[in-house]
Coordinates of C-alpha atoms in Angstrom, one line a residue:
X1 CA -50.5 -49.6 -7.7
X2 CA -51.8 -47.0 -10.1
X3 CA -50.2 -46.7 -13.5
X4 CA -49.0 -43.1 -12.9
X5 CA -47.4 -43.7 -9.5
X6 CA -43.8 -42.8 -9.8
X7 CA -41.9 -45.7 -8.1
X8 CA -38.2 -45.0 -7.9
X9 CA -36.4 -46.5 -10.9
X10 CA -39.7 -47.4 -12.6
X11 CA -38.7 -45.3 -15.6
X12 CA -36.4 -48.3 -16.5
X13 CA -39.2 -50.8 -16.3
X14 CA -40.9 -51.9 -19.5
X15 CA -43.6 -54.5 -19.9
X16 CA -46.3 -54.5 -22.5
X17 CA -47.3 -51.1 -23.6
X18 CA -50.9 -51.6 -22.4
X19 CA -52.5 -49.8 -25.3
X20 CA -56.2 -50.0 -25.8
X21 CA -57.0 -52.6 -28.5
X22 CA -57.9 -50.1 -31.2
X23 CA -54.6 -48.2 -30.7
X24 CA -52.7 -51.4 -30.6
X25 CA -54.3 -52.5 -33.8
X26 CA -53.6 -49.0 -35.4
X27 CA -50.0 -49.2 -34.3
X28 CA -49.5 -52.6 -35.9
X29 CA -51.1 -51.5 -39.1
X30 CA -49.2 -48.1 -39.3
X31 CA -45.9 -49.9 -38.8
X32 CA -46.7 -52.4 -41.6
X33 CA -48.4 -50.2 -44.1
X34 CA -48.0 -46.5 -43.0
X35 CA -50.8 -44.2 -42.1
X36 CA -52.0 -43.5 -45.6
X37 CA -51.7 -47.2 -46.6
X38 CA -53.9 -48.3 -43.7
X39 CA -57.7 -48.3 -43.8
X40 CA -60.1 -47.9 -40.9
X41 CA -61.6 -51.3 -41.9
X42 CA -58.2 -53.0 -41.5
X43 CA -57.7 -51.4 -38.0
X44 CA -61.2 -52.5 -36.9
X45 CA -60.6 -56.0 -38.1
X46 CA -57.3 -56.2 -36.2
X47 CA -59.0 -54.9 -33.1
X48 CA -61.9 -57.4 -33.4
X49 CA -64.4 -54.6 -33.9
X50 CA -66.9 -53.5 -36.6
X51 CA -66.2 -50.2 -38.2
X52 CA -69.1 -48.6 -36.4
X53 CA -67.8 -50.1 -33.2
X54 CA -64.4 -48.6 -33.8
X55 CA -65.9 -45.2 -34.5
X56 CA -67.6 -45.4 -31.2
X57 CA -64.2 -45.2 -29.5
X58 CA -62.3 -43.2 -32.1
X59 CA -64.3 -41.2 -34.7
X60 CA -61.6 -41.2 -37.4
X61 CA -58.3 -42.7 -38.5
X62 CA -56.7 -39.3 -37.5
X63 CA -58.0 -39.6 -34.0
X64 CA -56.4 -43.0 -33.7
X65 CA -53.0 -41.6 -34.8
X66 CA -53.4 -38.7 -32.4
X67 CA -54.4 -40.9 -29.5
X68 CA -51.5 -43.2 -30.1
X69 CA -49.0 -40.3 -30.2
X70 CA -50.4 -38.7 -27.1
X71 CA -49.9 -41.8 -25.1
X72 CA -46.5 -42.3 -26.6
X73 CA -45.3 -38.9 -25.7
X74 CA -46.9 -38.9 -22.2
X75 CA -44.9 -42.1 -21.5
X76 CA -41.7 -40.7 -22.9
X77 CA -41.9 -37.4 -21.0
X78 CA -42.9 -39.0 -17.7
X79 CA -39.9 -41.4 -17.9
X80 CA -37.4 -38.7 -18.8
X81 CA -38.6 -36.3 -16.0
X82 CA -38.5 -39.1 -13.4
X83 CA -35.0 -40.2 -14.5
X84 CA -33.7 -36.6 -14.3
X85 CA -35.4 -36.0 -10.9
X86 CA -33.8 -39.2 -9.4
X87 CA -30.4 -38.1 -10.6
X88 CA -30.4 -35.2 -8.3
X89 CA -28.3 -32.0 -8.9
X90 CA -25.2 -33.6 -10.4
X91 CA -25.1 -32.6 -14.1
X92 CA -23.3 -35.7 -15.3
X93 CA -25.8 -37.9 -13.5
X94 CA -28.6 -36.0 -15.0
X95 CA -27.1 -36.3 -18.5
X96 CA -26.5 -40.0 -18.1
X97 CA -30.1 -40.5 -16.8
X98 CA -31.8 -38.6 -19.6
X99 CA -29.7 -40.4 -22.3
X100 CA -30.4 -43.8 -20.7
X101 CA -34.1 -43.0 -20.5
X102 CA -34.3 -42.0 -24.2
X103 CA -32.3 -45.1 -25.2
X104 CA -34.5 -47.5 -23.3
X105 CA -37.7 -45.9 -24.6
X106 CA -36.6 -46.1 -28.2
X107 CA -35.5 -49.7 -27.6
X108 CA -38.6 -51.0 -25.8
X109 CA -41.2 -48.7 -27.4
X110 CA -39.5 -48.7 -30.8
X111 CA -42.6 -49.2 -32.9
X112 CA -44.4 -46.3 -31.2
X113 CA -41.3 -44.2 -31.5
X114 CA -41.0 -45.1 -35.2
X115 CA -44.6 -44.1 -35.9
X116 CA -44.1 -40.9 -34.0
X117 CA -41.2 -39.9 -36.1
X118 CA -42.4 -41.1 -39.6
X119 CA -46.0 -40.1 -39.4
X120 CA -45.6 -36.5 -38.1
X121 CA -46.3 -35.5 -41.7
X122 CA -49.7 -37.2 -41.5
X123 CA -51.0 -35.1 -38.5
X124 CA -53.7 -32.6 -39.2
X125 CA -53.1 -28.9 -38.6
X126 CA -55.0 -28.7 -35.3
X127 CA -53.0 -31.4 -33.5
X128 CA -49.6 -31.0 -35.1
X129 CA -48.4 -28.0 -33.0
X130 CA -49.3 -29.8 -29.8
X131 CA -47.3 -32.9 -30.9
X132 CA -44.3 -30.7 -31.9
X133 CA -44.6 -29.0 -28.5
X134 CA -44.2 -32.4 -26.8
X135 CA -41.1 -33.1 -28.8
X136 CA -39.7 -29.6 -28.1
X137 CA -40.3 -30.2 -24.4
X138 CA -38.2 -33.4 -24.5
X139 CA -35.4 -31.8 -26.5
X140 CA -35.3 -28.9 -24.0
X141 CA -34.7 -31.3 -21.2
X142 CA -31.5 -32.4 -22.9
X143 CA -30.6 -28.9 -23.9
X144 CA -30.8 -27.5 -20.4
X145 CA -28.7 -30.3 -18.9
X146 CA -26.0 -29.9 -21.5
X147 CA -26.0 -26.1 -21.1
X148 CA -25.9 -26.4 -17.3
X149 CA -23.0 -28.9 -17.6
X150 CA -21.0 -26.5 -19.8
X151 CA -21.6 -23.7 -17.3
X152 CA -20.4 -25.9 -14.5
X153 CA -17.3 -27.0 -16.4
X154 CA -18.5 -30.6 -16.7
X155 CA -18.8 -30.5 -20.5
X156 CA -16.5 -28.6 -22.8
X157 CA -18.4 -28.6 -26.1
X158 CA -18.3 -25.3 -27.9
X159 CA -21.8 -25.8 -29.3
X160 CA -24.1 -27.0 -26.4
X161 CA -27.4 -26.9 -28.3
X162 CA -25.9 -28.6 -31.4
X163 CA -24.4 -31.3 -29.2
X164 CA -27.7 -31.8 -27.3
X165 CA -29.5 -32.2 -30.6
X166 CA -26.9 -34.7 -31.8
X167 CA -27.3 -36.7 -28.6
X168 CA -31.1 -36.8 -28.9
X169 CA -30.9 -37.7 -32.5
X170 CA -28.6 -40.6 -31.7
X171 CA -31.0 -41.9 -29.1
X172 CA -34.1 -41.6 -31.3
X173 CA -32.3 -43.4 -34.1
X174 CA -32.0 -46.6 -32.0
X175 CA -35.7 -47.3 -32.8
X176 CA -34.7 -47.9 -36.4
X177 CA -32.3 -50.7 -35.8
X178 CA -32.5 -52.1 -32.3
X179 CA -33.6 -55.8 -32.0
X180 CA -34.3 -57.6 -28.7
X181 CA -32.5 -60.7 -30.1
X182 CA -29.6 -58.7 -31.5
X183 CA -25.9 -59.4 -30.9
X184 CA -25.6 -57.0 -28.0
X185 CA -27.9 -56.8 -25.0
X186 CA -29.8 -53.7 -24.0
X187 CA -27.5 -52.8 -21.1
X188 CA -24.3 -53.2 -23.2
X189 CA -25.8 -51.0 -25.9
X190 CA -26.8 -48.4 -23.4
X191 CA -23.3 -48.4 -21.9
X192 CA -21.7 -48.0 -25.3
X193 CA -24.1 -45.2 -26.3
X194 CA -23.5 -43.4 -23.1
X195 CA -19.8 -43.3 -24.0
X196 CA -20.7 -41.9 -27.4
X197 CA -23.1 -39.3 -25.9
X198 CA -20.5 -38.2 -23.3
X199 CA -17.9 -37.7 -26.1
X200 CA -20.4 -35.6 -28.1
X201 CA -20.8 -33.1 -25.3
X202 CA -17.1 -33.1 -24.4
X203 CA -17.1 -34.8 -21.1
X204 CA -13.6 -35.4 -19.8
X205 CA -13.2 -37.7 -16.8
X206 CA -11.3 -36.2 -13.9

């Protein structure tokens, strides 16, 4: 099975992130020390490479950050798109699917999500617009579902775009506090947060 084959329901499946060793080492260091507090030598050491060996794969610390964020966003967007597609045409099902997908990603890829949120300021000018574009694309998925739900009478919020932003922000925020060994399991947390998300967009069960 290839990594990009979209098996039904696979957007819910999370194992190891499967990052190349230089990116895995960079991720660990960025989480611990931040981008600016991390040296290329430290990343190389964590990856079991010499500095020249690391540069053979990634020519700069900036390229490591960019490579990490590209893989992170590609994974997030693929999972969100697959979740929405599997939900069919029902607006509530689409909404629940994209919210669950965002929650699961920010639970199980929380370190990558954390670096993506906190180190946007560290991106150089050439790559930053591309990365922002990825994030805008993700937000628009939520926006379009909420707007469509309002048009269909499924949601009654008076501010669809504001509600969609609030929902996405809530999901992203999970990466700052979720712990696998926490008091509540992942499925219970998802169930609770789906209730909160539905309340934000004004869903009234019929």
